[in-house]
Short mmCIF file of C-alpha atoms and ligand atoms in Angstrom, two decimals:
data_model
loop_
_atom_site.label_atom_id
_atom_site.label_comp_id
_atom_site.label_asym_id
_atom_site.label_seq_id
_atom_site.Cartn_x
_atom_site.Cartn_y
_atom_site.Cartn_z
CA MET Z 1 -0.06 0.54 0.00
CA PRO Z 2 0.87 2.80 -0.54
CA THR Z 3 2.38 5.69 1.84
CA LEU Z 4 1.23 9.53 1.98
CA MET Z 5 4.32 11.77 1.67
CA LYS Z 6 3.91 14.99 3.78
CA SER Z 7 3.46 17.25 2.15
CA ARG Z 8 5.19 20.58 1.77
CA PRO Z 9 4.61 24.00 3.12
CA ALA Z 10 1.55 26.63 1.69
CA SER Z 11 1.49 26.99 -1.86
CA PRO Z 12 2.13 30.10 -3.38
CA ARG Z 13 -1.17 31.78 -3.88
CA ARG Z 14 -1.15 32.63 -7.96
CA SER Z 15 -0.92 28.79 -8.49
CA GLN Z 16 -3.47 27.41 -5.41
CA SER Z 17 -5.86 30.42 -7.39
CA LYS Z 18 -5.60 28.37 -10.16
CA LEU Z 19 -7.52 25.30 -8.11
CA ASN Z 20 -10.89 25.45 -9.87
CA ALA Z 21 -12.64 22.95 -9.31
CA THR Z 22 -13.10 20.38 -5.71
CA VAL Z 23 -12.81 16.62 -5.22
CA THR Z 24 -17.22 15.73 -4.19
CA ALA Z 25 -16.13 11.29 -3.73
CA ILE Z 26 -13.07 8.78 -4.90
CA ARG Z 27 -13.01 5.45 -5.03
CA LYS Z 28 -10.52 2.87 -5.72
CA PRO Z 29 -11.38 -0.76 -6.90
CA THR Z 30 -7.22 -1.25 -6.50
CA ASP Z 31 -4.75 0.65 -4.72
CA GLU Z 32 -3.65 1.21 -8.11
CA LEU Z 33 -7.06 2.35 -9.89
CA MET Z 34 -8.42 5.20 -8.68
CA VAL Z 35 -12.53 6.62 -9.81
CA LEU Z 36 -12.57 10.05 -9.13
CA THR Z 37 -15.37 12.57 -8.58
CA VAL Z 38 -15.05 16.68 -9.31
CA ARG Z 39 -16.99 19.04 -8.70
CA THR Z 40 -15.82 22.15 -11.16
CA ASP Z 41 -16.89 25.74 -9.36
CA GLU Z 42 -17.37 26.82 -13.33
CA PRO Z 43 -19.47 24.79 -16.26
CA ILE Z 44 -17.36 23.05 -18.52
CA LEU Z 45 -16.96 23.40 -21.97
CA ASN Z 46 -17.21 21.71 -25.65
CA TYR Z 47 -18.02 19.10 -23.96
CA THR Z 48 -19.13 15.39 -25.69
CA ALA Z 49 -18.79 12.05 -24.62
CA GLY Z 50 -15.70 10.51 -25.70
CA ARG Z 51 -13.42 14.00 -25.00
CA SER Z 52 -10.89 14.65 -22.31
CA VAL Z 53 -9.91 17.43 -20.21
CA GLY Z 54 -7.09 18.71 -18.78
CA LEU Z 55 -6.83 18.60 -14.90
CA GLY Z 56 -3.24 19.71 -12.66
CA LEU Z 57 -1.47 20.08 -9.25
CA PRO Z 58 0.72 22.36 -8.02
CA ALA Z 59 4.06 20.11 -8.03
CA ASN Z 60 4.42 21.24 -4.27
CA ALA Z 61 0.76 19.17 -3.69
CA PRO Z 62 0.36 15.99 -2.10
CA SER Z 63 1.61 12.86 -2.50
CA ILE Z 64 1.99 9.64 -2.62
CA GLY Z 65 5.10 7.89 -1.62
CA VAL Z 66 5.62 5.21 -4.42
CA SER Z 67 8.35 7.24 -6.20
CA THR Z 68 10.95 9.66 -6.14
CA PRO Z 69 8.78 13.41 -6.66
CA GLY Z 70 8.63 13.94 -9.98
CA GLU Z 71 8.13 16.56 -11.81
CA ALA Z 72 9.03 18.68 -7.97
CA ALA Z 73 12.73 18.10 -8.33
CA THR Z 74 13.23 19.42 -10.81
CA LYS Z 75 10.21 22.49 -11.42
CA PRO Z 76 8.97 25.68 -9.66
CA ARG Z 77 6.74 24.74 -6.16
CA SER Z 78 4.31 27.05 -7.61
CA LYS Z 79 5.02 24.97 -11.03
CA MET Z 80 1.41 22.89 -12.48
CA ILE Z 81 1.59 19.98 -13.44
CA ARG Z 82 -0.77 18.56 -15.68
CA ARG Z 83 -1.84 16.07 -17.83
CA SER Z 84 -5.12 14.62 -20.10
CA TYR Z 85 -7.61 12.77 -19.15
CA SER Z 86 -10.96 10.87 -20.17
CA VAL Z 87 -14.11 12.22 -18.91
CA SER Z 88 -15.33 8.81 -17.56
CA ALA Z 89 -19.09 9.92 -17.04
CA PHE Z 90 -20.10 14.05 -17.22
CA ARG Z 91 -23.75 15.98 -14.91
CA PRO Z 92 -23.40 19.58 -15.97
CA SER Z 93 -25.82 21.43 -14.44
CA GLN Z 94 -26.24 25.76 -15.00
CA ALA Z 95 -23.72 26.33 -12.55
CA ASP Z 96 -21.49 23.86 -13.00
CA SER Z 97 -19.96 20.49 -13.73
CA GLU Z 98 -19.18 17.49 -11.73
CA LEU Z 99 -17.28 15.01 -13.52
CA GLU Z 100 -15.77 10.94 -12.75
CA PHE Z 101 -12.43 10.51 -14.29
CA LEU Z 102 -10.88 6.71 -14.00
CA ILE Z 103 -7.09 6.88 -13.47
CA ALA Z 104 -4.47 4.39 -12.91
CA LEU Z 105 -1.70 5.31 -10.43
CA VAL Z 106 1.72 4.77 -12.99
CA ASN Z 107 4.26 3.01 -11.59
CA HIS Z 108 7.02 2.33 -14.48
CA GLU Z 109 10.02 1.51 -13.38
CA SER Z 110 12.26 3.82 -14.86
CA ASP Z 111 15.22 6.80 -14.31
CA GLU Z 112 11.57 9.08 -14.89
CA PRO Z 113 9.35 8.91 -12.11
CA PRO Z 114 5.22 9.85 -13.36
CA HIS Z 115 4.67 13.39 -12.21
CA LEU Z 116 1.32 13.56 -11.54
CA THR Z 117 -0.66 10.61 -10.84
CA PRO Z 118 1.81 10.02 -7.41
CA ARG Z 119 -0.80 13.56 -6.14
CA LEU Z 120 -4.02 13.10 -7.30
CA PHE Z 121 -3.60 9.40 -6.51
CA ALA Z 122 -3.39 12.29 -2.82
CA LEU Z 123 -6.25 13.75 -3.02
CA GLU Z 124 -9.35 13.14 -0.16
CA VAL Z 125 -12.94 14.55 -0.36
CA ASN Z 126 -13.33 18.73 -0.44
CA SER Z 127 -8.79 19.24 -2.11
CA ARG Z 128 -8.73 21.53 -4.68
CA LEU Z 129 -7.17 20.76 -8.17
CA PHE Z 130 -7.19 21.87 -10.83
CA VAL Z 131 -9.24 21.04 -14.43
CA SER Z 132 -9.26 22.82 -18.39
CA PRO Z 133 -12.43 25.19 -18.80
CA LYS Z 134 -13.24 23.47 -21.58
CA ALA Z 135 -12.57 19.61 -23.04
CA PHE Z 136 -10.88 18.92 -25.97
CA GLY Z 137 -10.77 16.18 -29.04
CA ARG Z 138 -11.51 14.83 -31.48
CA TYR Z 139 -11.83 11.36 -29.51
CA THR Z 140 -15.97 11.63 -29.97
CA ALA Z 141 -19.46 9.57 -31.51
CA GLU Z 142 -20.09 12.08 -34.80
CA GLY Z 143 -20.91 10.57 -37.46
CA VAL Z 144 -22.15 7.55 -35.47
CA GLN Z 145 -25.62 6.60 -36.54
CA PRO Z 146 -28.57 4.68 -33.93
CA HIS Z 147 -28.28 1.73 -36.02
CA HIS Z 148 -24.67 1.35 -36.15
CA ASP Z 149 -23.00 -0.79 -34.48
CA VAL Z 150 -19.41 0.60 -32.30
CA LEU Z 151 -16.53 -1.45 -30.94
CA LEU Z 152 -15.52 0.08 -27.57
CA LEU Z 153 -11.69 -1.37 -27.19
CA GLY Z 154 -9.61 0.04 -24.86
CA THR Z 155 -6.49 -0.70 -22.63
CA GLY Z 156 -7.15 -0.61 -18.64
CA THR Z 157 -7.87 3.08 -17.58
CA GLY Z 158 -8.20 3.65 -21.72
CA GLU Z 159 -11.78 2.42 -21.13
CA ALA Z 160 -13.16 5.56 -19.71
CA PRO Z 161 -13.93 7.15 -22.80
CA HIS Z 162 -16.05 4.53 -24.48
CA VAL Z 163 -18.24 4.02 -20.58
CA ALA Z 164 -19.04 7.73 -20.84
CA ILE Z 165 -19.57 7.12 -25.39
CA ALA Z 166 -21.23 3.87 -24.30
CA ASP Z 167 -23.34 6.18 -22.01
CA ALA Z 168 -24.11 8.51 -24.64
CA LEU Z 169 -25.47 6.21 -27.44
CA LEU Z 170 -27.37 4.27 -25.38
CA SER Z 171 -29.44 6.35 -23.16
CA ALA Z 172 -30.49 8.18 -27.05
CA GLY Z 173 -31.85 4.60 -27.56
CA HIS Z 174 -28.87 3.55 -29.85
CA ARG Z 175 -30.75 0.08 -31.59
CA GLY Z 176 -27.21 -0.99 -33.22
CA ARG Z 177 -24.50 -3.38 -31.41
CA VAL Z 178 -22.73 -1.92 -29.03
CA ALA Z 179 -19.86 -3.22 -27.44
CA VAL Z 180 -17.01 -2.48 -25.09
CA VAL Z 181 -14.44 -4.94 -24.51
CA THR Z 182 -10.83 -4.00 -21.76
CA GLY Z 183 -8.21 -5.67 -21.44
CA VAL Z 184 -6.76 -5.27 -18.07
CA ARG Z 185 -4.22 -7.77 -16.24
CA THR Z 186 -6.70 -8.68 -13.95
CA ARG Z 187 -10.05 -8.58 -13.76
CA GLY Z 188 -10.64 -6.98 -10.93
CA ASP Z 189 -8.47 -4.47 -12.70
CA VAL Z 190 -11.43 -2.66 -14.10
CA GLY Z 191 -13.88 1.00 -12.38
CA TYR Z 192 -17.56 -0.13 -13.97
CA ALA Z 193 -17.54 -3.16 -13.85
CA LYS Z 194 -21.05 -2.25 -11.93
CA ALA Z 195 -22.61 -0.11 -14.26
CA HIS Z 196 -21.74 -2.13 -17.44
CA ARG Z 197 -23.64 -5.07 -16.24
CA ASP Z 198 -26.71 -3.28 -15.98
CA TRP Z 199 -26.48 -1.64 -18.99
CA GLU Z 200 -26.66 -5.34 -20.21
CA GLN Z 201 -29.23 -5.75 -18.33
CA VAL Z 202 -31.92 -3.35 -20.28
CA HIS Z 203 -30.79 -2.60 -23.59
CA SER Z 204 -29.99 -6.50 -25.37
CA ASP Z 205 -28.21 -4.93 -28.45
CA TYR Z 206 -24.73 -3.84 -25.63
CA GLN Z 207 -21.63 -6.20 -24.00
CA TYR Z 208 -19.21 -5.47 -22.47
CA HIS Z 209 -16.30 -7.93 -22.05
CA VAL Z 210 -12.64 -8.44 -20.03
CA LEU Z 211 -9.92 -9.79 -21.04
CA THR Z 212 -6.53 -10.62 -19.62
CA THR Z 213 -3.11 -11.48 -19.39
CA ARG Z 214 -2.25 -11.91 -15.01
CA GLU Z 215 -5.38 -14.16 -14.56
CA PRO Z 216 -4.34 -18.32 -12.85
CA GLU Z 217 -6.16 -19.77 -16.88
CA ASN Z 218 -3.21 -17.28 -17.93
CA LEU Z 219 -0.27 -17.92 -16.66
CA GLU Z 220 -0.71 -21.88 -15.15
CA ILE Z 221 0.03 -24.19 -18.81
CA ALA Z 222 -2.49 -27.47 -16.19
CA HIS Z 223 -5.19 -24.34 -15.56
CA PRO Z 224 -8.99 -26.71 -16.99
CA ARG Z 225 -9.74 -23.14 -18.29
CA PHE Z 226 -5.84 -21.80 -19.92
CA ILE Z 227 -6.53 -19.79 -22.87
CA GLY Z 228 -3.01 -18.04 -22.65
CA LYS Z 229 -2.88 -14.29 -22.62
CA GLU Z 230 -5.32 -12.46 -23.79
CA TYR Z 231 -4.78 -9.07 -26.35
CA LEU Z 232 -7.04 -7.17 -28.19
CA GLN Z 233 -4.96 -7.72 -30.93
CA SER Z 234 -4.63 -11.51 -30.56
CA ALA Z 235 -8.30 -12.82 -29.52
CA TRP Z 236 -8.94 -10.57 -32.75
CA SER Z 237 -6.50 -12.55 -34.62
CA SER Z 238 -7.49 -15.48 -33.19
CA GLY Z 239 -11.22 -14.73 -33.39
CA ARG Z 240 -11.76 -15.63 -30.07
CA LEU Z 241 -12.91 -12.10 -29.62
CA PHE Z 242 -15.62 -12.48 -32.45
CA ALA Z 243 -17.08 -16.02 -29.99
CA LYS Z 244 -17.35 -13.36 -26.87
CA LEU Z 245 -19.53 -10.56 -29.61
CA ASP Z 246 -21.43 -13.56 -31.31
CA TRP Z 247 -20.54 -11.43 -33.91
CA THR Z 248 -17.76 -10.50 -36.21
CA PRO Z 249 -17.69 -6.80 -37.39
CA SER Z 250 -18.14 -6.02 -40.22
CA PRO Z 251 -16.76 -1.82 -41.69
CA ALA Z 252 -20.31 -2.08 -44.09
CA THR Z 253 -22.16 -1.61 -40.78
CA THR Z 254 -19.21 -0.87 -37.74
CA HIS Z 255 -17.00 2.49 -36.14
CA VAL Z 256 -14.14 0.92 -34.14
CA PHE Z 257 -12.73 3.10 -31.32
CA LEU Z 258 -9.41 2.24 -29.21
CA CYS Z 259 -7.79 3.63 -26.93
CA GLY Z 260 -5.03 3.61 -24.39
CA ASN Z 261 -1.76 1.38 -24.68
CA PRO Z 262 -0.24 3.19 -28.08
CA ALA Z 263 1.45 -0.83 -28.92
CA MET Z 264 -2.62 -1.87 -28.49
CA ILE Z 265 -3.52 0.81 -31.30
CA GLY Z 266 -0.33 0.54 -33.00
CA SER Z 267 -1.08 3.42 -34.76
CA PRO Z 268 0.47 5.73 -37.44
CA HIS Z 269 2.51 7.84 -35.36
CA PRO Z 270 3.66 11.04 -36.73
CA SER Z 271 7.37 10.13 -35.99
CA ARG Z 272 6.84 6.95 -36.14
CA LEU Z 273 6.41 3.55 -39.28
CA PRO Z 274 3.29 1.70 -38.11
CA ILE Z 275 3.02 -0.55 -35.57
CA LYS Z 276 2.01 -3.19 -37.24
CA SER Z 277 1.57 -6.05 -34.54
CA GLY Z 278 -1.29 -3.43 -33.54
CA MET Z 279 -5.13 -3.21 -33.56
CA VAL Z 280 -4.83 -0.43 -36.38
CA ALA Z 281 -3.39 -2.24 -38.58
CA ARG Z 282 -5.46 -5.73 -38.75
CA LEU Z 283 -8.97 -3.81 -38.27
CA GLN Z 284 -7.07 -2.25 -42.42
CA ASP Z 285 -7.01 -4.81 -43.12
CA ALA Z 286 -10.35 -6.66 -42.56
CA GLY Z 287 -11.36 -2.61 -44.62
CA PHE Z 288 -11.48 -1.13 -41.57
CA ARG Z 289 -10.28 2.33 -42.22
CA ILE Z 290 -8.77 5.93 -40.31
CA GLY Z 291 -9.59 9.27 -41.64
CA THR Z 292 -13.80 8.91 -41.29
CA THR Z 293 -16.47 8.89 -39.53
CA GLU Z 294 -18.54 7.00 -41.58
CA PRO Z 295 -19.51 3.34 -41.02
CA GLY Z 296 -15.96 1.00 -41.08
CA SER Z 297 -13.73 3.72 -39.70
CA ILE Z 298 -11.02 3.69 -36.73
CA ARG Z 299 -10.78 6.39 -34.44
CA PHE Z 300 -7.67 6.17 -31.65
CA GLU Z 301 -6.49 7.99 -28.90
CA ARG Z 302 -2.80 7.47 -27.36
CA TYR Z 303 -2.83 8.06 -23.52
CA TRP Z 304 1.03 8.01 -24.39
C1 FAD O 401 -6.46 12.45 -24.36
C2 FAD O 401 -5.34 11.58 -23.53
C3 FAD O 401 -5.81 11.03 -22.65
C4 FAD O 401 -5.99 10.51 -21.25
N1 FAD O 401 -6.82 9.98 -20.92
C5 FAD O 401 -6.39 8.91 -19.59
C6 FAD O 401 -7.35 8.22 -18.64
O1 FAD O 401 -8.47 8.13 -18.75
N2 FAD O 401 -6.88 7.74 -17.04
C7 FAD O 401 -5.41 7.37 -17.42
O2 FAD O 401 -4.67 6.19 -16.01
N3 FAD O 401 -4.06 8.35 -18.04
C8 FAD O 401 -5.19 9.45 -19.12
N4 FAD O 401 -4.07 9.37 -20.43
C9 FAD O 401 -2.19 9.70 -19.39
C10 FAD O 401 -2.61 10.63 -18.68
O3 FAD O 401 -2.18 11.50 -20.00
C11 FAD O 401 -1.32 11.44 -18.37
O4 FAD O 401 0.01 10.96 -19.07
C12 FAD O 401 -1.22 9.34 -17.14
O5 FAD O 401 -1.59 9.22 -15.99
C13 FAD O 401 0.70 10.15 -16.90
O6 FAD O 401 0.77 10.68 -16.02
P1 FAD O 401 1.78 10.89 -14.71
O7 FAD O 401 1.91 12.50 -14.88
O8 FAD O 401 1.96 10.56 -12.92
O9 FAD O 401 3.83 10.81 -16.07
P2 FAD O 401 4.73 11.00 -16.77
O10 FAD O 401 5.30 11.45 -15.28
O11 FAD O 401 3.93 11.94 -17.74
O12 FAD O 401 4.78 9.83 -17.18
C14 FAD O 401 4.05 8.93 -18.37
C15 FAD O 401 5.02 7.72 -18.52
O13 FAD O 401 2.56 7.10 -17.67
C16 FAD O 401 2.76 5.86 -18.53
N5 FAD O 401 1.54 6.28 -18.87
C17 FAD O 401 0.86 6.98 -18.98
N6 FAD O 401 -0.43 7.17 -19.21
C18 FAD O 401 -0.65 5.69 -18.56
C19 FAD O 401 -2.04 4.52 -17.88
N7 FAD O 401 -3.00 5.16 -18.37
N8 FAD O 401 -1.24 3.70 -17.58
C20 FAD O 401 0.02 2.96 -17.89
N9 FAD O 401 1.04 3.66 -17.97
C21 FAD O 401 0.45 5.15 -18.11
C22 FAD O 401 3.85 5.87 -20.39
O14 FAD O 401 4.85 5.01 -20.15
C23 FAD O 401 3.99 7.58 -20.21
O15 FAD O 401 5.57 7.75 -20.86
C24 FAD O 401 -4.72 10.20 -21.31
C25 FAD O 401 -3.45 10.80 -22.28
C26 FAD O 401 -4.33 11.28 -23.39
C27 FAD O 401 -3.18 12.25 -23.94
#
């Protein structure tokens, strides 16, 4: 269990004045996964399901002791550390907005420690933080018609925008199939299992599936249901994904969304060659296309 590091002396006024939102609820499905709910002082502008906002905390905000203090060591203490986060739920009112986020504590082994997430994990109810006044991003369901099929594939917290998009589609009476499939280490590493199961009860064309890589059936060859590590890419290539869905997504009717780990997406990156091992290459081989909002579209959001 990570330990809370003592906060430094009070932040300078300039940094505090940027804090424009209050934590209203925190749920931690695991020590390294958090559903964070915040209420902003002013309504958030430009929100559409799937979009992100910036979250920020001063470099001298309390931090859990998973690592060395990152940016705080090199930046002035008043410096705001900001990162992008997909909004997983959005509840607007005239006066303010309530937003929910699904956030992973980054704890990678590298010389460069994570900066913001150890501070986000030290937040408590009533803590103040910065939320960008406008939502941003093109990872939305633009062009999806009520009869289209929608397949939302994510790794880890890449599920966050899919929760928002699925909720928006189902609430609007979507008639086509909607499926959220999330790849995680263990079944406990998801934040919205209950919401998905509730939607499955109410919407006959909604499905939620979790693929794991660290459960006994993934690791123990002697396990009666041994299947090896299940990645979205391997589940697509082997056809296991279609068997789970009982449906083979067709580019004539289906929009595919990919979010999270860049290795899963394998997307063309301006500075790199396309990664053939990712989902984009597989989808393109099946006739799906980047750069359209028509059926057959591939949309993706890389988290790093
Ligand atoms: C548009 C957009 C939306 C995003 N939405 C979310 C979200 O909803 N939830 C969320 O947890 N993160 C999300 N991220 C990632 C987030 O912005 C931060 O990069 C992440 O929280 C790490 O911040 P940090 O300062 O602690 O790490 P940094 O000090 O910035 O270290 C970055 C490194 O952390 C690793 N990393 C980044 N994100 C993750 C992750 N999710 N899981 C595992 N390793 C990671 C990568 O190795 C990356 O190089 C999003 C990123 C983008 C670009």
